[in-house]
Amino acid sequence: MKILFLNLPYKFNISRSSRWPEKTKSGTLYYPYWLCYAAGVCMKRGHKVKVVDCITKKYDTEQTVQIVEKSTPDYIMAEITTSTCTEDYKVLESIKKACPSTKIIIGGTHATALSEQVLKECDAIDIVVRQEYDFLLSDVVEADGDIEKIKGITYRSGSKIIRNEDRIWTENLDDIPFVSKVYEKFLNPNDYFYAFARKPMIQIFSSRGCLYRCNFCSYPETMTGRNVRKRSSKNFVDEIEYICKKMPYIQEIFIEDDTFTADKSRVVEICDEIIKRNLKPVWSCNTRADLPYDVMKKMKEAGCRLLVVGYESGNQNVLNETKKGIKLEQSLMFAQNTKKLKLKVFGCFMIGLKGDNRETIEETFQFAKKVYPDMIFFQQAVPFPGTGFYQWAKENGYLKTEDYAKWLNKDGYLDCLVNYPYADAKEIEKIRDQLMTRYYFSFTYIVKTFLMNLSWVEFKRVTKAGFTYILFRIKKLFH
C-alpha cells in the first residue's frame, strides 16, 4: 500500500507533536515524531511510504492537495490537535474532495480523546487511530477495509460511527525502526528547533507511558497511557550510536519520554552503556524533581547537558491538588544538585492550576527565584480534553469556551481559556506575562545568562530564543 504521512499545513509554525501545540514564543518547532515512528514501522512492513512536513515546506492547502494528487496514495495519515482542529478539518475536506478514493486516517491527542466527536465534525476523516499508532496503523492498512475487529480505532460504517474497544499495547518497542533514519530520509533537521537545545537537534523516545498522575498532562491520558513500556538499553544506545556516527551534524539529542528518569536503575544502565562504547553525545531529557544526585552525576558523565523539569508550583497544596507527587523540599534539593554538577535546567511552572489563587501564584514566582533555573516557562494551565484539569474546569463552569476555533489567538498562541473566581482569563494572561518579564529581564538573570553561555554554540542558541521572545513581548505591547 502507498501511505502518505502529512504534517498538515497551518498558517503558523505549530508543533502538533508538542504537549503544548501553539506557535511558541521562543521559536521552537518539533519534529512530527509520531508520524515518523509510524512511517518507520510501515516501511519495515513493506509499504511504500512518504513523509511530507507541510509546515516546514510552508505549503498552503492548495499546494498540499497538489502533493496528494501527485502522490496518489491509498492512505493518508495525519494528526490534528485541539488548538488546530478547526483549520485541519478544512484542509482534510479539500484533500477528500480532490481525492475521494483516498482513505484519511487521523491520530493524535485530540483525536484520541474525542474520536467520535472528530468523526462527526469532519466527514473527510474515515478512521481515527487512538493513542500510539505505529503498529495500529499498519494493522488498519493491511486489513484492507476489514477493520471491524481491530482494537483501538473509531471509524465510519455507513451512517454509523463505531468505537472499537481500546487496544492493549503488547508490542516490543525494539521492533520499531530508528526514527532518526526516518528523519534522515524525509526531513531536514535544520528545519527544527528547541529553544533550550543546540541546533540542529533530534527527538527520540526510549520509553512510552507515564506512571505519574499529574491532572493537567494530556499525553499519558491520551497517547501513551500509564503502562510504561521501554526499549532495551542496548537498542536505545544503538540509536544514539547511529546518530553520533552517521549523523555527526546533530548537536543535541532530546529524549522525548514523558519521564526518562522514572526508572533510575535503567538510566544508569543506559549511561554506563554510552560510556562503555566511548560515545560522546550531547543530550537532554524530561525528568522529575525526585532525581537523586548519584543518578544525575552519572547522566552528566554520559553527556547529559540539560534537564527539563516540571516544578509546576511553589505551593505544596497546589502540587497535591494536581497529583504531582513531589515535595517542595525535593525540588530545592534537585536545584542544588544541578548547580553542583553544572547541569543546565529548563524549569516549567504553571499558573491557574487546581488550588491556585493570586497568593499561591506569587509563591510560585518566589519559589522559581529560589530554584533559579537557567531557562524558565511560566504558562497558564490549559484544559486539554481528556485531562482531569479539563474535567474540573468544566464541572465548575470555569471554561471560557469549548469552541476550539478560539483556542489560538490571532498570533497563533494558546489563549487563556479558564475564568477563575480570583482572576478571569485576561487577568491570568497579564499575570503570566508579568512573571516572565520579572524573571527574564532582571539584571541578575541577564548577567548570569551572559556569563554562563560564553561558548559560541550556547550563545547562538540563547540569542535566537531570547530575540524571538523579545519580539513576542514587543508585539504584545502594541496590541
Coordinates of C-alpha atoms in Angstrom, one line a residue:
M1 CA 0.0 0.0 0.0
K2 CA 1.0 3.6 -0.6
I3 CA 0.8 5.7 2.5
L4 CA 1.4 9.5 2.6
F5 CA 2.2 10.8 6.1
L6 CA 1.3 14.5 6.2
N7 CA 2.1 17.1 8.8
L8 CA -0.8 19.3 7.7
P9 CA -0.2 22.9 6.8
Y10 CA -1.0 25.7 9.1
K11 CA -0.6 29.5 9.0
F12 CA 1.8 29.4 11.9
N13 CA 4.7 27.1 12.9
I14 CA 2.8 24.7 15.1
S15 CA 4.3 21.7 16.7
R16 CA 1.4 19.1 16.7
S17 CA 3.6 16.6 18.5
S18 CA 4.1 19.0 21.3
R19 CA 2.3 18.7 24.6
W20 CA 1.7 22.4 24.1
P21 CA 0.6 22.9 20.5
E22 CA 0.9 26.6 19.7
K23 CA 3.3 29.0 17.9
T24 CA 5.9 29.2 20.6
K25 CA 7.3 32.5 22.0
S26 CA 10.9 31.2 21.5
G27 CA 10.6 29.8 18.0
T28 CA 10.6 26.1 19.0
L29 CA 9.4 23.7 16.3
Y30 CA 9.1 19.9 17.0
Y31 CA 9.7 17.1 14.6
P32 CA 6.4 15.3 13.6
Y33 CA 7.8 12.3 15.5
W34 CA 4.6 10.3 15.9
L35 CA 4.1 10.3 12.2
C36 CA 7.7 9.4 11.6
Y37 CA 7.7 6.5 14.1
A38 CA 4.6 5.1 12.3
A39 CA 6.2 5.7 8.9
G40 CA 9.2 3.6 10.0
V41 CA 7.0 0.7 11.0
C42 CA 5.1 0.8 7.8
M43 CA 8.3 0.9 5.7
K44 CA 9.6 -2.1 7.7
R45 CA 6.4 -4.0 6.8
G46 CA 6.9 -3.3 3.1
H47 CA 4.6 -0.4 2.4
K48 CA 5.5 2.5 0.1
V49 CA 5.9 5.5 2.4
K50 CA 6.4 9.2 2.0
V51 CA 6.6 11.8 4.8
V52 CA 5.8 15.5 4.0
D53 CA 6.1 18.2 6.6
C54 CA 3.8 20.9 5.1
I55 CA 4.7 23.3 7.9
T56 CA 8.4 23.4 7.2
K57 CA 7.8 23.4 3.5
K58 CA 5.4 26.3 4.0
Y59 CA 2.8 24.7 1.9
D60 CA -0.7 26.1 1.9
T61 CA -3.9 24.0 1.4
E62 CA -3.8 24.2 -2.4
Q63 CA -0.1 23.1 -2.5
T64 CA -0.9 20.2 -0.1
V65 CA -3.7 19.0 -2.2
Q66 CA -1.4 19.0 -5.2
I67 CA 1.1 16.9 -3.3
V68 CA -1.6 14.4 -2.5
E69 CA -2.8 14.3 -6.2
K70 CA 0.7 13.8 -7.4
S71 CA 1.5 11.0 -4.8
T72 CA -1.8 9.1 -5.4
P73 CA -1.7 7.4 -2.0
D74 CA -4.1 4.7 -0.9
Y75 CA -4.0 6.1 2.6
I76 CA -3.2 9.5 4.2
M77 CA -2.0 9.5 7.8
A78 CA -2.2 12.9 9.7
E79 CA -2.6 14.3 13.1
I80 CA -4.9 17.0 14.5
T81 CA -4.7 18.9 17.8
T82 CA -7.3 20.7 19.9
S83 CA -5.9 24.1 19.0
T84 CA -5.7 23.4 15.2
C85 CA -8.5 21.0 14.5
T86 CA -10.9 23.6 13.0
E87 CA -8.4 24.6 10.3
D88 CA -7.2 21.0 10.0
Y89 CA -10.7 19.9 9.1
K90 CA -10.8 22.4 6.2
V91 CA -7.6 21.0 4.8
L92 CA -8.8 17.4 5.1
E93 CA -12.0 18.3 3.4
S94 CA -10.1 19.9 0.5
I95 CA -8.0 16.7 0.2
K96 CA -11.0 14.5 0.2
K97 CA -12.8 16.5 -2.4
A98 CA -9.8 16.2 -4.7
C99 CA -9.0 12.6 -3.9
P100 CA -12.3 10.9 -2.8
S101 CA -11.0 7.3 -3.0
T102 CA -8.0 8.0 -0.7
K103 CA -8.7 6.9 2.9
I104 CA -7.9 9.5 5.5
I105 CA -6.7 8.3 8.9
I106 CA -6.2 10.7 11.8
G107 CA -4.4 10.3 15.1
G108 CA -3.0 12.5 17.9
T109 CA -4.1 13.7 21.4
H110 CA -7.3 15.4 20.4
A111 CA -8.5 12.7 18.0
T112 CA -7.8 10.1 20.8
A113 CA -9.7 12.0 23.5
L114 CA -12.7 12.9 21.2
S115 CA -12.6 10.3 18.5
E116 CA -16.4 10.1 17.9
Q117 CA -16.8 13.9 18.0
V118 CA -14.0 14.3 15.5
L119 CA -15.7 12.0 13.0
K120 CA -19.0 13.8 13.4
E121 CA -17.3 17.2 12.9
C122 CA -15.3 16.2 9.8
D123 CA -16.8 14.0 7.1
A124 CA -13.5 13.7 5.3
I125 CA -12.0 11.5 8.0
D126 CA -12.5 7.8 7.6
I127 CA -10.7 6.3 10.6
V128 CA -9.3 7.6 13.9
V129 CA -6.4 5.6 15.3
R130 CA -6.4 6.2 19.1
Q131 CA -3.3 6.5 21.3
E132 CA 0.1 5.3 19.8
Y133 CA -0.5 4.3 16.3
D134 CA 2.8 2.9 14.9
F135 CA 1.7 -0.8 14.8
L136 CA -2.0 0.1 14.8
L137 CA -1.8 2.0 11.5
S138 CA -0.1 -0.9 9.8
D139 CA -2.8 -3.3 11.1
V140 CA -5.5 -1.0 9.6
V141 CA -3.8 -0.6 6.3
E142 CA -3.1 -4.4 6.0
A143 CA -6.7 -5.2 6.9
D144 CA -7.7 -3.6 3.5
G145 CA -11.1 -2.5 4.8
D146 CA -11.9 -5.4 7.1
I147 CA -11.3 -3.4 10.2
E148 CA -14.3 -4.4 12.4
K149 CA -12.2 -6.4 14.8
I150 CA -9.2 -4.1 15.1
K151 CA -8.9 -2.7 18.6
G152 CA -8.0 1.0 19.2
I153 CA -9.9 2.5 16.3
T154 CA -13.0 4.6 15.7
Y155 CA -14.5 4.5 12.2
R156 CA -17.4 5.1 9.9
S157 CA -19.7 2.2 8.9
G158 CA -22.3 3.7 6.6
S159 CA -24.1 6.3 8.6
K160 CA -22.9 5.0 11.9
I161 CA -19.7 5.8 13.9
I162 CA -18.3 2.8 15.7
R163 CA -15.7 2.9 18.5
N164 CA -13.9 -0.4 19.0
E165 CA -12.6 -1.3 22.4
D166 CA -9.2 0.0 23.4
R167 CA -6.0 -1.7 22.3
I168 CA -3.6 -3.2 24.9
W169 CA -0.1 -2.4 23.8
T170 CA 2.0 -5.5 23.9
E171 CA 4.4 -4.8 21.1
N172 CA 8.2 -4.8 21.7
L173 CA 9.4 -1.2 21.2
D174 CA 12.7 -2.6 20.0
D175 CA 10.8 -3.7 16.9
I176 CA 10.3 0.0 15.9
P177 CA 12.9 1.1 13.4
F178 CA 15.1 4.0 14.5
V179 CA 13.1 7.2 13.9
S180 CA 16.4 9.0 13.3
K181 CA 16.7 7.1 10.0
V182 CA 13.2 8.2 9.0
Y183 CA 14.1 11.8 9.8
E184 CA 17.2 11.4 7.7
K185 CA 15.3 10.1 4.7
F186 CA 12.4 12.6 4.6
L187 CA 13.2 15.7 6.7
N188 CA 15.8 18.3 7.2
P189 CA 17.0 18.5 10.8
N190 CA 17.9 22.2 10.3
D191 CA 14.1 22.9 10.0
Y192 CA 13.5 22.1 13.7
F193 CA 14.5 23.9 16.8
Y194 CA 14.2 23.6 20.6
A195 CA 14.8 26.9 22.5
F196 CA 16.9 25.1 25.1
A197 CA 18.7 22.7 22.7
R198 CA 21.7 23.1 20.5
K199 CA 20.8 23.2 16.8
P200 CA 20.4 21.0 14.9
M201 CA 18.8 18.8 17.4
I202 CA 16.9 15.5 17.2
Q203 CA 14.0 14.0 19.2
I204 CA 13.7 10.3 20.0
F205 CA 11.9 8.1 22.6
S206 CA 13.5 5.5 24.9
S207 CA 10.1 4.5 26.5
R208 CA 6.5 5.3 26.4
G209 CA 3.9 5.8 29.1
C210 CA 4.0 7.5 32.5
L211 CA 3.3 6.2 36.0
Y212 CA 2.5 9.6 37.5
R213 CA -0.9 11.2 37.8
C214 CA -0.5 14.9 37.1
N215 CA -4.0 16.0 36.2
F216 CA -3.1 18.6 33.7
C217 CA -0.9 16.5 31.4
S218 CA -2.6 15.3 28.2
Y219 CA 0.0 12.8 26.9
P220 CA -0.5 9.9 29.5
E221 CA -4.2 10.5 29.4
T222 CA -4.4 10.2 25.6
M223 CA -1.4 9.0 23.7
T224 CA 0.9 6.9 25.9
G225 CA -1.1 5.7 28.9
R226 CA 0.0 4.6 32.4
N227 CA 1.6 1.3 31.4
V228 CA 5.3 2.2 30.9
R229 CA 7.0 0.2 28.1
K230 CA 10.7 0.5 27.4
R231 CA 13.2 -0.1 24.7
S232 CA 16.1 -2.3 25.8
S233 CA 19.1 -0.3 26.9
K234 CA 21.1 -1.8 24.1
N235 CA 18.6 -0.9 21.4
F236 CA 18.3 2.6 22.7
V237 CA 22.1 3.2 22.8
D238 CA 22.4 1.6 19.4
E239 CA 20.3 4.5 18.1
I240 CA 22.4 7.0 20.0
E241 CA 25.5 5.5 18.4
Y242 CA 23.9 5.6 15.0
I243 CA 23.2 9.4 15.5
C244 CA 26.7 10.0 16.7
K245 CA 28.4 8.2 13.8
K246 CA 26.0 8.6 10.9
M247 CA 24.5 12.0 11.7
P248 CA 27.5 13.8 13.2
Y249 CA 26.0 17.2 12.3
I250 CA 23.4 16.7 15.1
Q251 CA 24.4 18.9 18.0
E252 CA 22.0 17.5 20.6
I253 CA 19.7 14.6 21.2
F254 CA 16.5 15.2 23.1
I255 CA 14.9 12.2 24.8
E256 CA 11.2 12.8 24.5
D257 CA 9.9 10.3 27.0
D258 CA 7.3 11.6 29.4
T259 CA 9.8 11.0 32.2
F260 CA 13.1 9.4 31.0
T261 CA 14.4 9.2 34.6
A262 CA 11.4 7.3 36.1
D263 CA 13.4 4.0 36.2
K264 CA 16.6 5.2 37.8
S265 CA 18.5 1.9 37.5
R266 CA 17.7 1.8 33.8
V267 CA 19.0 5.3 33.4
V268 CA 22.3 4.3 35.0
E269 CA 22.4 1.2 32.7
I270 CA 22.0 3.4 29.6
C271 CA 24.6 5.8 30.8
D272 CA 27.1 3.0 31.5
E273 CA 26.5 1.6 28.0
I274 CA 27.1 5.1 26.4
I275 CA 30.4 5.4 28.4
K276 CA 31.4 1.8 27.7
R277 CA 31.1 2.5 23.9
N278 CA 33.1 5.7 24.3
L279 CA 30.3 7.7 22.7
K280 CA 30.2 11.4 23.2
P281 CA 26.6 12.5 22.6
V282 CA 25.2 15.8 24.0
W283 CA 21.7 15.1 25.2
S284 CA 18.8 16.4 27.3
C285 CA 15.6 14.8 28.7
N286 CA 12.4 15.3 30.7
T287 CA 12.8 14.5 34.4
R288 CA 11.1 14.9 37.8
A289 CA 12.5 16.7 40.8
D290 CA 12.9 13.4 42.6
L291 CA 16.1 12.6 40.6
P292 CA 18.9 11.7 43.1
Y293 CA 22.4 13.2 42.9
D294 CA 24.2 10.0 42.0
V295 CA 22.0 9.3 39.0
M296 CA 22.3 12.9 37.9
K297 CA 26.1 12.6 38.2
K298 CA 26.1 9.5 36.0
M299 CA 23.9 11.3 33.4
K300 CA 26.4 14.2 33.3
E301 CA 29.3 11.8 32.8
A302 CA 27.4 10.2 29.8
G303 CA 26.8 13.5 28.1
C304 CA 23.6 15.0 29.6
R305 CA 23.7 18.8 29.2
L306 CA 20.2 19.9 30.3
L307 CA 17.2 18.6 32.4
V308 CA 13.6 19.7 31.7
V309 CA 11.8 19.6 35.0
G310 CA 8.2 20.3 35.8
Y311 CA 8.4 22.2 39.1
E312 CA 4.8 23.5 38.3
S313 CA 4.1 25.3 41.6
G314 CA 5.8 26.8 44.7
N315 CA 2.9 25.9 46.9
Q316 CA 2.7 22.4 48.3
N317 CA -1.1 22.3 48.5
V318 CA -1.3 23.1 44.7
L319 CA 1.1 20.3 44.0
N320 CA -1.0 18.0 46.0
E321 CA -4.2 19.1 44.2
T322 CA -2.5 18.5 40.8
K323 CA -1.4 15.0 42.0
K324 CA 2.2 15.9 41.2
G325 CA 3.7 13.6 43.8
I326 CA 6.6 15.9 44.5
K327 CA 7.5 17.8 47.7
L328 CA 9.0 21.4 47.6
E329 CA 12.0 20.1 49.5
Q330 CA 12.7 17.7 46.7
S331 CA 12.6 20.5 44.2
L332 CA 15.0 22.6 46.2
M333 CA 17.4 19.6 46.5
F334 CA 17.1 18.9 42.8
A335 CA 18.1 22.5 42.0
Q336 CA 21.0 22.5 44.4
N337 CA 22.3 19.2 42.9
T338 CA 22.1 20.5 39.3
K339 CA 24.1 23.6 40.2
K340 CA 26.8 21.4 41.9
L341 CA 27.1 19.3 38.7
K342 CA 26.7 22.4 36.4
L343 CA 23.8 20.8 34.6
K344 CA 21.5 23.3 32.9
V345 CA 17.8 23.3 33.8
F346 CA 14.7 24.3 32.0
G347 CA 12.1 24.8 34.7
C348 CA 8.4 24.6 33.9
F349 CA 5.8 26.4 36.1
M350 CA 2.1 26.7 35.6
I351 CA -0.4 29.2 36.9
G352 CA -4.1 28.6 37.4
L353 CA -3.8 25.0 38.5
K354 CA -6.4 23.5 40.8
G355 CA -5.9 25.0 44.2
D356 CA -4.2 28.2 42.9
N357 CA -5.1 31.8 43.7
R358 CA -3.2 35.1 43.4
E359 CA -1.2 34.4 46.6
T360 CA -0.1 30.9 45.5
I361 CA 0.8 32.2 42.1
E362 CA 3.2 34.8 43.7
E363 CA 4.6 32.0 45.9
T364 CA 5.3 30.1 42.7
F365 CA 7.3 33.1 41.4
Q366 CA 9.3 33.5 44.6
F367 CA 10.0 29.7 44.6
A368 CA 11.2 30.0 41.0
K369 CA 13.7 32.6 42.1
K370 CA 14.9 30.1 44.7
V371 CA 15.5 27.2 42.4
Y372 CA 16.6 29.7 39.7
P373 CA 16.6 27.6 36.5
D374 CA 18.7 28.6 33.5
M375 CA 15.6 28.9 31.4
I376 CA 12.0 29.1 32.6
F377 CA 8.5 28.7 31.4
F378 CA 5.6 30.4 33.2
Q379 CA 2.4 29.3 31.4
Q380 CA -1.3 29.2 32.1
A381 CA -2.8 25.7 32.7
V382 CA -4.7 24.6 29.6
P383 CA -7.8 22.4 29.8
F384 CA -6.9 19.8 27.2
P385 CA -9.7 17.3 26.6
G386 CA -9.1 14.0 28.4
T387 CA -7.4 15.5 31.4
G388 CA -8.5 15.8 35.0
F389 CA -7.9 19.6 34.8
Y390 CA -10.4 19.9 31.9
Q391 CA -13.0 17.9 33.8
W392 CA -12.5 20.1 36.9
A393 CA -12.8 23.3 35.0
K394 CA -15.8 22.1 33.1
E395 CA -17.7 20.9 36.2
N396 CA -17.1 24.2 37.9
G397 CA -18.2 26.3 35.0
Y398 CA -14.7 27.9 34.6
L399 CA -14.2 27.1 30.9
K400 CA -14.1 30.3 28.8
T401 CA -15.0 28.4 25.7
E402 CA -15.3 25.0 24.2
D403 CA -15.1 26.4 20.7
Y404 CA -11.7 25.1 19.6
A405 CA -11.5 27.7 16.8
K406 CA -11.0 30.2 19.6
W407 CA -8.1 28.3 21.3
L408 CA -5.4 30.1 19.5
N409 CA -5.3 33.9 19.3
K410 CA -4.8 35.8 16.0
D411 CA -1.0 35.5 16.5
G412 CA -1.0 31.7 16.9
Y413 CA -0.5 31.5 20.7
L414 CA -2.7 29.5 23.1
D415 CA -5.3 31.8 24.7
C416 CA -6.0 31.7 28.4
L417 CA -9.1 29.5 28.5
V418 CA -10.2 29.4 32.1
N419 CA -12.0 32.1 34.1
Y420 CA -11.3 31.7 37.8
P421 CA -13.1 33.2 40.8
Y422 CA -9.9 35.2 41.6
A423 CA -8.9 36.1 38.0
D424 CA -10.5 35.9 34.6
A425 CA -8.7 34.7 31.6
K426 CA -7.4 38.1 30.6
E427 CA -6.0 38.7 34.0
I428 CA -4.3 35.3 34.0
E429 CA -2.7 36.3 30.7
K430 CA -1.4 39.5 32.2
I431 CA -0.1 37.8 35.3
R432 CA 1.7 35.2 33.2
D433 CA 3.4 37.8 31.0
Q434 CA 4.4 39.8 34.1
L435 CA 6.0 36.8 35.7
M436 CA 8.1 36.1 32.5
T437 CA 9.2 39.7 32.4
R438 CA 10.1 39.9 36.1
Y439 CA 12.2 36.7 35.7
Y440 CA 13.9 37.2 32.4
F441 CA 14.5 40.9 32.4
S442 CA 16.1 41.1 35.9
F443 CA 19.7 42.5 35.9
T444 CA 20.9 39.4 37.8
Y445 CA 19.4 37.0 35.2
I446 CA 20.8 38.8 32.2
V447 CA 24.3 38.9 33.7
K448 CA 24.2 35.3 34.8
T449 CA 23.0 34.2 31.3
F450 CA 25.7 36.0 29.5
L451 CA 28.4 34.6 31.8
M452 CA 27.1 31.0 31.6
N453 CA 26.8 31.0 27.8
L454 CA 30.1 32.2 26.6
S455 CA 30.7 29.4 24.1
W456 CA 29.6 30.2 20.5
V457 CA 27.2 27.3 20.3
E458 CA 25.4 28.3 23.5
F459 CA 25.5 32.0 22.7
K460 CA 23.8 31.4 19.3
R461 CA 21.1 29.2 20.9
V462 CA 20.3 31.7 23.7
T463 CA 20.4 34.7 21.4
K464 CA 17.9 33.1 19.0
A465 CA 15.5 32.1 21.7
G466 CA 15.8 35.4 23.5
F467 CA 15.4 37.5 20.4
T468 CA 12.3 35.6 19.4
Y469 CA 10.8 36.1 22.8
I470 CA 11.6 39.8 22.9
L471 CA 9.9 40.3 19.6
F472 CA 6.8 38.5 21.0
R473 CA 6.7 40.8 24.0
I474 CA 7.2 43.9 21.9
K475 CA 4.4 42.8 19.6
K476 CA 2.1 42.4 22.6
L477 CA 2.7 45.9 23.7
F478 CA 1.3 47.3 20.5
H479 CA -1.9 45.2 20.6

